[in-house]
Structure formats: structure tokens, C-alpha cells
mmCIF file of C-alpha atoms in Angstrom:
data_model
loop_
_atom_site.group_PDB
_atom_site.id
_atom_site.type_symbol
_atom_site.label_atom_id
_atom_site.label_comp_id
_atom_site.label_asym_id
_atom_site.label_seq_id
_atom_site.Cartn_x
_atom_site.Cartn_y
_atom_site.Cartn_z
ATOM 1 C CA MET A 1 21.519 35.694 31.453
ATOM 2 C CA SER A 2 21.389 32.183 32.922
ATOM 3 C CA GLY A 3 24.277 29.788 32.505
ATOM 4 C CA GLU A 4 22.243 27.446 30.283
ATOM 5 C CA ALA A 5 21.079 30.303 28.055
ATOM 6 C CA GLY A 6 24.640 31.499 27.673
ATOM 7 C CA GLN A 7 25.784 28.024 26.683
ATOM 8 C CA ALA A 8 23.227 27.922 23.897
ATOM 9 C CA GLN A 9 24.794 30.976 22.241
ATOM 10 C CA ARG A 10 28.430 29.909 22.168
ATOM 11 C CA SER A 11 30.496 26.845 21.436
ATOM 12 C CA ILE A 12 31.663 24.816 24.407
ATOM 13 C CA HIS A 13 35.362 23.998 24.218
ATOM 14 C CA VAL A 14 36.090 20.409 25.260
ATOM 15 C CA LEU A 15 39.499 18.893 25.926
ATOM 16 C CA VAL A 16 39.379 15.122 25.316
ATOM 17 C CA VAL A 17 42.076 13.333 27.329
ATOM 18 C CA ASP A 18 42.364 9.665 26.358
ATOM 19 C CA ASP A 19 45.276 7.462 25.281
ATOM 20 C CA SER A 20 43.135 5.764 22.604
ATOM 21 C CA ALA A 21 43.338 7.539 19.248
ATOM 22 C CA VAL A 22 40.138 5.763 18.186
ATOM 23 C CA VAL A 23 38.191 7.062 21.194
ATOM 24 C CA ARG A 24 39.523 10.587 20.670
ATOM 25 C CA GLU A 25 38.431 10.496 17.031
ATOM 26 C CA VAL A 26 34.965 9.047 17.708
ATOM 27 C CA VAL A 27 34.284 11.557 20.495
ATOM 28 C CA THR A 28 35.475 14.438 18.317
ATOM 29 C CA GLN A 29 33.160 13.334 15.506
ATOM 30 C CA LEU A 30 30.171 13.041 17.839
ATOM 31 C CA LEU A 31 30.757 16.510 19.292
ATOM 32 C CA ARG A 32 31.338 18.162 15.916
ATOM 33 C CA ALA A 33 28.135 16.596 14.583
ATOM 34 C CA ASP A 34 26.234 18.347 17.366
ATOM 35 C CA GLY A 35 27.524 21.738 16.246
ATOM 36 C CA GLY A 36 27.736 23.244 19.730
ATOM 37 C CA PHE A 37 31.281 22.220 20.569
ATOM 38 C CA THR A 38 34.877 22.829 19.640
ATOM 39 C CA THR A 39 37.468 20.251 20.639
ATOM 40 C CA ALA A 40 41.100 19.650 21.408
ATOM 41 C CA SER A 41 42.638 16.343 22.451
ATOM 42 C CA ALA A 42 45.565 14.922 24.369
ATOM 43 C CA ALA A 43 46.871 11.375 24.708
ATOM 44 C CA ASP A 44 47.807 11.729 28.382
ATOM 45 C CA PRO A 45 47.579 14.195 31.300
ATOM 46 C CA ILE A 46 51.064 15.623 30.715
ATOM 47 C CA LEU A 47 50.087 16.684 27.194
ATOM 48 C CA ALA A 48 46.712 17.854 28.540
ATOM 49 C CA MET A 49 48.368 20.266 30.968
ATOM 50 C CA ALA A 50 50.347 21.767 28.094
ATOM 51 C CA LYS A 51 47.114 22.199 26.092
ATOM 52 C CA ILE A 52 45.385 23.814 29.078
ATOM 53 C CA ALA A 53 48.196 26.345 29.382
ATOM 54 C CA VAL A 54 47.551 27.439 25.774
ATOM 55 C CA GLN A 55 43.729 27.344 25.812
ATOM 56 C CA ARG A 56 41.740 26.673 28.965
ATOM 57 C CA PRO A 57 38.790 24.406 28.106
ATOM 58 C CA ASP A 58 35.260 24.811 29.398
ATOM 59 C CA VAL A 59 35.150 21.126 30.327
ATOM 60 C CA ILE A 60 37.467 18.115 30.223
ATOM 61 C CA LEU A 61 36.407 14.639 29.104
ATOM 62 C CA LEU A 62 38.823 12.398 30.992
ATOM 63 C CA ASP A 63 39.882 8.786 30.661
ATOM 64 C CA LEU A 64 41.199 7.243 33.889
ATOM 65 C CA GLU A 65 43.713 4.652 32.701
ATOM 66 C CA MET A 66 46.539 6.391 30.826
ATOM 67 C CA PRO A 67 50.338 6.345 30.593
ATOM 68 C CA ARG A 68 52.725 8.723 32.383
ATOM 69 C CA MET A 69 50.015 9.944 34.812
ATOM 70 C CA ASP A 70 46.784 8.161 35.703
ATOM 71 C CA GLY A 71 43.484 9.996 35.490
ATOM 72 C CA LEU A 72 42.821 10.084 39.235
ATOM 73 C CA THR A 73 46.186 11.718 39.957
ATOM 74 C CA PHE A 74 45.556 14.275 37.220
ATOM 75 C CA LEU A 75 42.025 14.941 38.508
ATOM 76 C CA ALA A 76 43.195 15.510 42.082
ATOM 77 C CA LYS A 77 45.924 17.879 40.886
ATOM 78 C CA LEU A 78 43.458 19.765 38.692
ATOM 79 C CA MET A 79 40.869 20.184 41.449
ATOM 80 C CA ALA A 80 43.507 21.442 43.891
ATOM 81 C CA GLU A 81 45.254 23.871 41.528
ATOM 82 C CA ASP A 82 42.979 24.933 38.662
ATOM 83 C CA PRO A 83 39.460 23.474 38.933
ATOM 84 C CA ILE A 84 37.941 22.833 35.517
ATOM 85 C CA PRO A 85 34.696 20.857 35.212
ATOM 86 C CA VAL A 86 35.495 17.209 34.457
ATOM 87 C CA VAL A 87 33.342 14.443 32.990
ATOM 88 C CA VAL A 88 34.851 10.969 33.278
ATOM 89 C CA CYS A 89 34.793 8.794 30.163
ATOM 90 C CA SER A 90 35.190 5.195 31.280
ATOM 91 C CA GLY A 91 34.808 1.635 30.091
ATOM 92 C CA LEU A 92 32.516 -0.879 31.727
ATOM 93 C CA ALA A 93 35.185 -3.087 33.334
ATOM 94 C CA GLY A 94 34.357 -4.100 36.896
ATOM 95 C CA LYS A 95 37.521 -2.603 38.353
ATOM 96 C CA GLY A 96 36.932 0.570 36.366
ATOM 97 C CA THR A 97 33.616 1.210 38.114
ATOM 98 C CA ASP A 98 35.309 1.584 41.503
ATOM 99 C CA THR A 99 37.919 3.904 39.994
ATOM 100 C CA ALA A 100 35.195 6.004 38.387
ATOM 101 C CA MET A 101 33.330 6.263 41.683
ATOM 102 C CA ARG A 102 36.542 7.492 43.298
ATOM 103 C CA ALA A 103 36.750 10.124 40.539
ATOM 104 C CA LEU A 104 33.325 11.445 41.586
ATOM 105 C CA GLU A 105 34.615 11.777 45.150
ATOM 106 C CA LEU A 106 37.632 13.714 43.857
ATOM 107 C CA GLY A 107 35.425 16.230 42.045
ATOM 108 C CA ALA A 108 34.376 14.813 38.674
ATOM 109 C CA LEU A 109 30.792 15.752 37.859
ATOM 110 C CA GLU A 110 29.519 12.856 35.778
ATOM 111 C CA ILE A 111 30.456 9.522 34.242
ATOM 112 C CA VAL A 112 29.791 8.581 30.628
ATOM 113 C CA THR A 113 30.771 5.332 28.943
ATOM 114 C CA LYS A 114 33.122 5.273 26.007
ATOM 115 C CA PRO A 115 31.237 5.401 22.702
ATOM 116 C CA LYS A 116 31.933 2.543 20.316
ATOM 117 C CA LEU A 117 31.658 2.281 16.571
ATOM 118 C CA GLY A 118 28.704 0.137 15.629
ATOM 119 C CA VAL A 119 24.945 0.338 15.321
ATOM 120 C CA ARG A 120 23.675 3.755 14.276
ATOM 121 C CA ASP A 121 21.165 3.912 17.152
ATOM 122 C CA PHE A 122 23.959 3.244 19.639
ATOM 123 C CA LEU A 123 26.028 6.089 18.266
ATOM 124 C CA ASN A 124 23.014 8.405 18.242
ATOM 125 C CA GLU A 125 22.322 7.640 21.897
ATOM 126 C CA SER A 126 26.011 8.051 22.737
ATOM 127 C CA GLN A 127 25.903 11.522 21.204
ATOM 128 C CA VAL A 128 22.835 12.519 23.227
ATOM 129 C CA VAL A 129 24.284 11.272 26.531
ATOM 130 C CA LEU A 130 27.728 12.732 25.856
ATOM 131 C CA THR A 131 26.561 16.178 24.772
ATOM 132 C CA GLU A 132 24.063 16.475 27.639
ATOM 133 C CA ALA A 133 26.752 15.601 30.185
ATOM 134 C CA LEU A 134 29.290 18.023 28.734
ATOM 135 C CA ARG A 135 26.783 20.875 28.464
ATOM 136 C CA GLY A 136 25.740 20.402 32.057
ATOM 137 C CA ALA A 137 29.311 20.216 33.327
ATOM 138 C CA SER A 138 30.512 23.210 31.325
ATOM 139 C CA GLY A 139 28.176 25.535 33.205
ATOM 140 C CA VAL A 140 29.476 24.515 36.637
ATOM 141 C CA ARG A 141 31.905 26.739 38.520
ATOM 142 C CA ARG A 142 34.359 24.674 40.503
ATOM 143 C CA SER A 143 36.391 25.914 43.467
ATOM 144 C CA ARG A 144 39.716 24.549 44.668
ATOM 145 C CA ARG A 145 39.313 21.572 46.917
ATOM 146 C CA ALA A 146 41.631 19.386 48.930
ATOM 147 C CA PRO A 147 41.495 15.719 48.005
ATOM 148 C CA PRO A 148 39.184 13.655 50.220
ATOM 149 C CA PRO A 149 40.845 11.346 52.757
ATOM 150 C CA PRO A 150 41.711 7.849 51.532
ATOM 151 C CA ARG A 151 38.940 5.318 51.894
ATOM 152 C CA GLN A 152 39.124 3.227 55.011
ATOM 153 C CA ALA A 153 38.619 -0.484 54.825
ATOM 154 C CA ALA A 154 34.949 -1.266 55.021
ATOM 155 C CA GLY A 155 33.828 -2.119 58.524
ATOM 156 C CA PRO A 156 30.614 -3.802 59.558
ATOM 157 C CA ALA A 157 27.502 -2.255 58.076
ATOM 158 C CA PRO A 158 25.570 0.087 60.393
ATOM 159 C CA ALA A 159 22.915 -1.641 62.448
ATOM 160 C CA ARG A 160 19.553 -1.604 60.753
ATOM 161 C CA ALA A 161 16.210 -2.126 62.349
ATOM 162 C CA LEU A 162 14.035 -4.749 60.732
ATOM 163 C CA PRO A 163 11.266 -3.214 58.601
ATOM 164 C CA LEU A 164 8.083 -2.712 60.533
ATOM 165 C CA SER A 165 6.304 -4.588 57.781
ATOM 166 C CA GLU A 166 6.848 -5.807 54.248
ATOM 167 C CA THR A 167 4.802 -2.935 52.826
ATOM 168 C CA THR A 168 4.773 0.805 53.047
ATOM 169 C CA ASP A 169 1.974 3.231 52.448
ATOM 170 C CA LYS A 170 4.317 6.102 51.758
ATOM 171 C CA VAL A 171 6.941 6.269 49.016
ATOM 172 C CA ILE A 172 9.690 8.827 48.418
ATOM 173 C CA ALA A 173 10.812 9.296 44.810
ATOM 174 C CA LEU A 174 14.046 11.122 43.976
ATOM 175 C CA GLY A 175 15.425 12.236 40.608
ATOM 176 C CA ALA A 176 18.885 13.678 39.953
ATOM 177 C CA SER A 177 21.595 14.165 37.344
ATOM 178 C CA THR A 178 24.747 16.331 37.378
ATOM 179 C CA GLY A 179 25.937 16.637 40.976
ATOM 180 C CA GLY A 180 23.343 14.148 42.119
ATOM 181 C CA THR A 181 25.655 11.511 43.549
ATOM 182 C CA GLU A 182 26.680 13.768 46.424
ATOM 183 C CA ALA A 183 23.135 15.103 46.869
ATOM 184 C CA LEU A 184 21.744 11.571 47.113
ATOM 185 C CA ARG A 185 24.497 10.579 49.516
ATOM 186 C CA GLU A 186 23.473 13.407 51.881
ATOM 187 C CA ILE A 187 19.781 12.524 51.678
ATOM 188 C CA LEU A 188 20.192 8.770 52.129
ATOM 189 C CA LEU A 189 22.606 9.173 55.036
ATOM 190 C CA ALA A 190 19.838 11.095 56.825
ATOM 191 C CA MET A 191 17.273 8.316 56.404
ATOM 192 C CA PRO A 192 16.394 6.322 59.569
ATOM 193 C CA PRO A 193 16.078 2.520 59.451
ATOM 194 C CA ASP A 194 12.285 2.725 59.236
ATOM 195 C CA ALA A 195 12.220 5.366 56.476
ATOM 196 C CA PRO A 196 9.584 4.957 53.770
ATOM 197 C CA GLY A 197 10.667 3.002 50.730
ATOM 198 C CA LEU A 198 12.622 5.121 48.233
ATOM 199 C CA VAL A 199 12.827 4.827 44.454
ATOM 200 C CA ILE A 200 15.592 6.778 42.747
ATOM 201 C CA VAL A 201 16.789 7.724 39.290
ATOM 202 C CA GLN A 202 20.322 9.101 39.035
ATOM 203 C CA HIS A 203 21.555 9.614 35.485
ATOM 204 C CA MET A 204 24.526 7.239 35.405
ATOM 205 C CA PRO A 205 25.749 4.657 32.879
ATOM 206 C CA GLU A 206 25.206 0.929 32.973
ATOM 207 C CA GLY A 207 27.500 -0.824 35.412
ATOM 208 C CA PHE A 208 28.139 2.182 37.622
ATOM 209 C CA THR A 209 24.821 2.330 39.465
ATOM 210 C CA ALA A 210 25.535 -1.019 41.145
ATOM 211 C CA ALA A 211 28.864 0.291 42.494
ATOM 212 C CA PHE A 212 27.167 3.524 43.594
ATOM 213 C CA ALA A 213 24.470 1.564 45.426
ATOM 214 C CA ARG A 214 27.009 -0.725 47.116
ATOM 215 C CA ASN A 215 28.996 2.260 48.331
ATOM 216 C CA LEU A 216 25.895 3.853 49.854
ATOM 217 C CA ASP A 217 24.691 0.573 51.323
ATOM 218 C CA GLY A 218 27.897 0.329 53.320
ATOM 219 C CA ILE A 219 27.449 3.701 55.011
ATOM 220 C CA CYS A 220 23.681 4.200 55.336
ATOM 221 C CA ARG A 221 21.280 2.985 58.019
ATOM 222 C CA ILE A 222 18.892 1.807 55.311
ATOM 223 C CA GLU A 223 19.462 -0.832 52.650
ATOM 224 C CA VAL A 224 20.520 0.657 49.311
ATOM 225 C CA LYS A 225 20.612 -1.517 46.205
ATOM 226 C CA GLU A 226 20.440 -1.345 42.448
ATOM 227 C CA ALA A 227 16.838 -2.141 41.563
ATOM 228 C CA ALA A 228 15.989 -5.491 40.009
ATOM 229 C CA ASP A 229 12.684 -6.209 38.324
ATOM 230 C CA GLY A 230 10.135 -7.255 40.940
ATOM 231 C CA ASP A 231 12.045 -5.913 43.972
ATOM 232 C CA ARG A 232 9.723 -5.010 46.861
ATOM 233 C CA VAL A 233 9.625 -1.303 47.729
ATOM 234 C CA ARG A 234 9.429 -1.311 51.508
ATOM 235 C CA GLU A 235 10.453 0.504 54.648
ATOM 236 C CA GLY A 236 14.163 0.807 55.180
ATOM 237 C CA ARG A 237 15.097 0.220 51.528
ATOM 238 C CA ALA A 238 16.178 2.490 48.662
ATOM 239 C CA LEU A 239 16.170 1.182 45.097
ATOM 240 C CA ILE A 240 18.323 2.933 42.466
ATOM 241 C CA ALA A 241 17.464 2.550 38.775
ATOM 242 C CA PRO A 242 20.095 0.509 36.913
ATOM 243 C CA GLY A 243 22.095 2.415 34.342
ATOM 244 C CA ASN A 244 20.602 2.083 30.842
ATOM 245 C CA ARG A 245 17.283 0.720 32.211
ATOM 246 C CA HIS A 246 14.078 2.520 33.103
ATOM 247 C CA LEU A 247 12.548 2.150 36.574
ATOM 248 C CA GLU A 248 8.833 2.324 37.391
ATOM 249 C CA LEU A 249 6.893 1.968 40.626
ATOM 250 C CA VAL A 250 4.019 -0.497 40.290
ATOM 251 C CA ARG A 251 1.308 -1.689 42.635
ATOM 252 C CA SER A 252 1.231 -5.394 43.388
ATOM 253 C CA GLY A 253 -1.825 -5.983 45.548
ATOM 254 C CA ALA A 254 -1.166 -4.163 48.819
ATOM 255 C CA HIS A 255 2.507 -3.774 48.020
ATOM 256 C CA TYR A 256 4.703 -1.538 45.909
ATOM 257 C CA ALA A 257 7.282 -3.106 43.628
ATOM 258 C CA ALA A 258 9.902 -2.062 41.084
ATOM 259 C CA ARG A 259 9.530 -2.620 37.371
ATOM 260 C CA VAL A 260 12.851 -2.467 35.517
ATOM 261 C CA PHE A 261 12.764 -2.536 31.730
ATOM 262 C CA ASP A 262 14.412 -1.531 28.474
ATOM 263 C CA GLY A 263 12.996 1.147 26.228
ATOM 264 C CA PRO A 264 13.855 4.211 24.181
ATOM 265 C CA LEU A 265 15.384 7.328 25.682
ATOM 266 C CA VAL A 266 12.751 9.452 27.428
ATOM 267 C CA SER A 267 13.518 13.137 27.938
ATOM 268 C CA ARG A 268 16.915 12.244 26.419
ATOM 269 C CA HIS A 269 17.709 9.754 29.176
ATOM 270 C CA ARG A 270 17.540 6.094 30.148
ATOM 271 C CA PRO A 271 16.840 5.761 33.030
ATOM 272 C CA SER A 272 14.531 8.747 32.966
ATOM 273 C CA VAL A 273 13.202 10.673 35.953
ATOM 274 C CA ASP A 274 10.029 11.375 33.968
ATOM 275 C CA VAL A 275 9.362 7.642 33.581
ATOM 276 C CA LEU A 276 9.773 7.087 37.332
ATOM 277 C CA PHE A 277 7.723 10.110 38.420
ATOM 278 C CA HIS A 278 4.825 9.330 36.044
ATOM 279 C CA SER A 279 4.688 5.793 37.441
ATOM 280 C CA VAL A 280 4.743 7.081 41.034
ATOM 281 C CA ALA A 281 1.819 9.375 40.212
ATOM 282 C CA ARG A 282 -0.154 6.365 38.924
ATOM 283 C CA ALA A 283 0.791 3.855 41.609
ATOM 284 C CA ALA A 284 1.018 5.979 44.772
ATOM 285 C CA GLY A 285 -0.670 9.334 44.113
ATOM 286 C CA PRO A 286 -1.227 11.182 47.418
ATOM 287 C CA ASN A 287 0.882 8.597 49.282
ATOM 288 C CA ALA A 288 4.051 9.777 47.511
ATOM 289 C CA ILE A 289 6.613 12.496 48.115
ATOM 290 C CA GLY A 290 8.761 13.483 45.148
ATOM 291 C CA ALA A 291 11.966 15.520 45.108
ATOM 292 C CA ILE A 292 13.812 16.726 42.038
ATOM 293 C CA LEU A 293 17.470 17.454 42.607
ATOM 294 C CA THR A 294 20.455 19.021 40.871
ATOM 295 C CA GLY A 295 20.860 18.268 37.176
ATOM 296 C CA MET A 296 21.046 19.600 33.631
ATOM 297 C CA GLY A 297 18.031 19.729 31.330
ATOM 298 C CA GLY A 298 14.353 19.118 31.902
ATOM 299 C CA ASP A 299 14.024 15.425 32.739
ATOM 300 C CA GLY A 300 11.473 15.012 35.528
ATOM 301 C CA ALA A 301 9.516 18.240 34.978
ATOM 302 C CA GLU A 302 6.526 16.569 33.302
ATOM 303 C CA GLY A 303 6.577 13.633 35.701
ATOM 304 C CA MET A 304 6.669 15.908 38.742
ATOM 305 C CA PHE A 305 3.702 17.852 37.381
ATOM 306 C CA ALA A 306 1.844 14.535 37.033
ATOM 307 C CA MET A 307 2.721 13.681 40.637
ATOM 308 C CA LYS A 308 1.367 16.988 41.888
ATOM 309 C CA GLN A 309 -1.825 16.520 39.872
ATOM 310 C CA ALA A 310 -2.202 13.085 41.476
ATOM 311 C CA GLY A 311 -1.963 14.595 44.973
ATOM 312 C CA SER A 312 1.691 13.860 45.762
ATOM 313 C CA ALA A 313 3.771 16.361 47.744
ATOM 314 C CA THR A 314 6.529 17.713 45.492
ATOM 315 C CA LEU A 315 9.868 19.293 46.426
ATOM 316 C CA ALA A 316 12.690 20.874 44.446
ATOM 317 C CA GLN A 317 16.278 21.568 45.471
ATOM 318 C CA ASP A 318 17.018 25.296 45.432
ATOM 319 C CA GLU A 319 19.435 26.998 43.045
ATOM 320 C CA GLU A 320 22.017 27.907 45.670
ATOM 321 C CA SER A 321 22.594 24.305 46.763
ATOM 322 C CA CYS A 322 22.435 22.802 43.240
ATOM 323 C CA VAL A 323 25.498 22.035 41.161
ATOM 324 C CA VAL A 324 23.254 22.644 38.119
ATOM 325 C CA PHE A 325 19.792 24.162 38.589
ATOM 326 C CA GLY A 326 18.367 22.925 35.269
ATOM 327 C CA MET A 327 16.056 20.098 36.297
ATOM 328 C CA PRO A 328 14.561 21.776 39.388
ATOM 329 C CA CYS A 329 14.149 25.029 37.452
ATOM 330 C CA GLU A 330 12.211 23.308 34.654
ATOM 331 C CA ALA A 331 9.969 21.512 37.140
ATOM 332 C CA ILE A 332 9.212 24.820 38.875
ATOM 333 C CA LYS A 333 8.412 26.498 35.539
ATOM 334 C CA ARG A 334 6.105 23.620 34.608
ATOM 335 C CA GLY A 335 4.117 24.188 37.802
ATOM 336 C CA GLY A 336 4.788 20.846 39.434
ATOM 337 C CA VAL A 337 6.681 21.971 42.532
ATOM 338 C CA ASP A 338 5.091 22.726 45.901
ATOM 339 C CA VAL A 339 8.158 23.801 47.834
ATOM 340 C CA VAL A 340 11.706 24.853 46.904
ATOM 341 C CA LEU A 341 14.259 24.234 49.638
ATOM 342 C CA PRO A 342 17.995 23.710 50.194
ATOM 343 C CA LEU A 343 19.486 20.244 49.938
ATOM 344 C CA SER A 344 20.076 20.196 53.696
ATOM 345 C CA ARG A 345 16.292 20.214 54.290
ATOM 346 C CA VAL A 346 15.138 17.741 51.635
ATOM 347 C CA ALA A 347 15.438 14.595 53.759
ATOM 348 C CA SER A 348 13.858 16.047 56.907
ATOM 349 C CA THR A 349 10.997 17.589 54.940
ATOM 350 C CA ALA A 350 10.277 14.388 53.036
ATOM 351 C CA LEU A 351 10.272 12.392 56.275
ATOM 352 C CA LYS A 352 7.995 14.905 57.973
ATOM 353 C CA LEU A 353 5.543 14.721 55.090
ATOM 354 C CA ALA A 354 5.608 10.943 55.111
ATOM 355 C CA GLY A 355 5.116 10.781 58.878
ATOM 356 C CA GLN A 356 2.413 13.394 59.228
ATOM 357 C CA GLY A 357 0.632 13.054 55.908
ATOM 358 C CA LEU A 358 0.883 16.791 55.277
ATOM 359 C CA ARG A 359 -0.343 18.224 52.022
ATOM 360 C CA LEU A 360 1.600 21.025 50.339
ATOM 361 C CA ARG A 361 -0.506 21.561 47.255
ATOM 362 C CA HIS A 362 -1.466 25.060 48.269
ATOM 363 C CA SER A 363 1.865 26.097 49.772
ATOM 364 C CA PRO A 364 3.624 28.890 47.895
ATOM 365 C CA VAL A 365 6.807 28.046 46.023
ATOM 366 C CA ARG A 366 9.700 30.110 47.343
#
């Protein structure tokens, strides 16, 4: 039985660790309303460790700013001694985004923003985002890991060649969710300065995608930025969909550009991989290469099928290298994937396809 199938048949036990009684209560209500979760809560990491000793949770929803022990210290200790899947629950404060990004480096799987009491639609969307993140994380098996080395002060950005032109015939589109931050880091680090323009959806809340893009921009040979409406998609540049906004690829004369806009959740997400991939199928067709990466659920499956129908080359990350195999698996089942391959080969394959104009439509999926 697959991990996702097993999750559907049992309650997922969540430990909510947050010093705000209001947040603990709102989160508990949202999870109980779903019906697929049981919950426990703790006001700080010291109390959380006592709760874990009594009943080990399937997943922890963790605040980062708490008394007695901060969330990052607790997370590092947990990953080194008793790895339990962790989803970070954070506010939108500017300083908090950098702390949350550090939590991903320490082993947290996803970031969600703290739900607030208010408009019914907001709470409904909070429930969808929260439950999807926790379901995805609960099926992940973590192994002990040493904490990563402290960040060094940022040095000068790597030298980048000037784009060969202000346009690109080829476009690479990437979609990811749970575990995707590390997968995207590996792919973008492998991109040369004259790589085709990239458009990316990573399920991540508003405010955090800009910090994620800045971090990557400082270490990659290509420019990486959070997409703004009207941004040119060109060689040597990767555009990441802003949290809570959809991203589309549009044609503007001989150029490609980004369209960033509000809208309802699509495939239970905003930004949605399906929205991006459908737009790439329309705007670029056979000039596009799409790759669907690790993540929970089925976002991107329909869009990838549309890309394949439009003549794009389509890739999926294999199960062994995925943190969660949900999104690639659904795209494969839908019939939209040409080739299944490990994460280590995604960048080189996409570049080869873009450089040689190969077509994979008749290649067997393996």
C-alpha cells in the first residue's frame, strides 16, 4: 500500500508547538474540521519533548519564536536525535522569512503561514493549505542528520555572462511542492549563465518566495528572482512564482514574459503548477521543457498533460529521489510524462533537450 493511500485510512496525529494559545486553538479547529487528524499541543519545545515521549506524532507543526527554547534549536535537536517530519508555521514578518528559510535548511519540509480569524474564505483556504502540507509531511521518513554548517557572510555574486539576447526560444518550466526547495536548489545550481529562461512554481506562502529567490540568486550562475508581472523570461534568468499569486507564461511579440495575478485556488494551490504548465503549453508548445518534481497531491498533472499534447518535452522526478512522490506519480498516471529520471539528471536532461531540440514524445516512461 502506498504512503498516501495509507494516510487516507487513518488519522494523522499532529503536535502543534506554538506559544500562542489563539494559534493553537485555531489550528486545532481547522484540523478537526477536516476529520483526518488528531491533535496535541504544546506552548514551547520543552513541553513538546515531554508530549513526544508519551505519544510520538506523525508530524509537528512548529512555531519558530518561542520561550525557553527557540524553534530552530528544537528543530536541529529533533533532526539529530529523533527525526519527525516538521512543517514550520510562521508569520509574515521580514525577519521571520530568513529564519524560516534556515528551518528548511535544518530539515523542515514546508512552510505555512499562521491562520488568522477573519473572512470565511481566508479560513477555508488556510485549512486547505494547512491540511495538504501536513498530509504530505506525515508520509515522509526522515533520517538523522547533522546540522548544516553556519551560513557564511555573502560574498560577491558568481560571475554571470550577459544574456546572448533579450529573448529565448526555449523555456524550462518547473513545478514542485514538499521537498522542492532543495530539489530546485540542485537544479538551478547546475544551470549555466546562458541557460534557457526558467519559470517555476514552488508551493510556498506569500513573503517567503522572495527570500528563497534571493538566497538562490546569491549562489547560482544565473539570475534568480521572484517574478513580477511583466518580467521578461530570457536566457540566464529564473523567475519564481510569488507566494499566494499565480504565474503564467505569456507571449509578447517575439518575447516571453511573466503574468502574475490573483485568483482562486487551482488544484488546491495558489500559485498552482497546473496554471503555469497550461500557460506554457499555450505560449511555448514544442519550445518548452517541463519537469514536475517532488510534492504531495496532484497539482501539475493536468498541466503537464497539456504540455505534452502541445509538443513539449516532459520530465518527472523518480520516486527514489523524491521526498514525496505524489505530484510526479499523478502526472505519470495522467499520461503526461515522457521520461522519469532521478533528480541528479533533471538539469542536464533539460539542458540537452533545449540545446538539441530533441523530442521525447515517443520515448518510453521508465
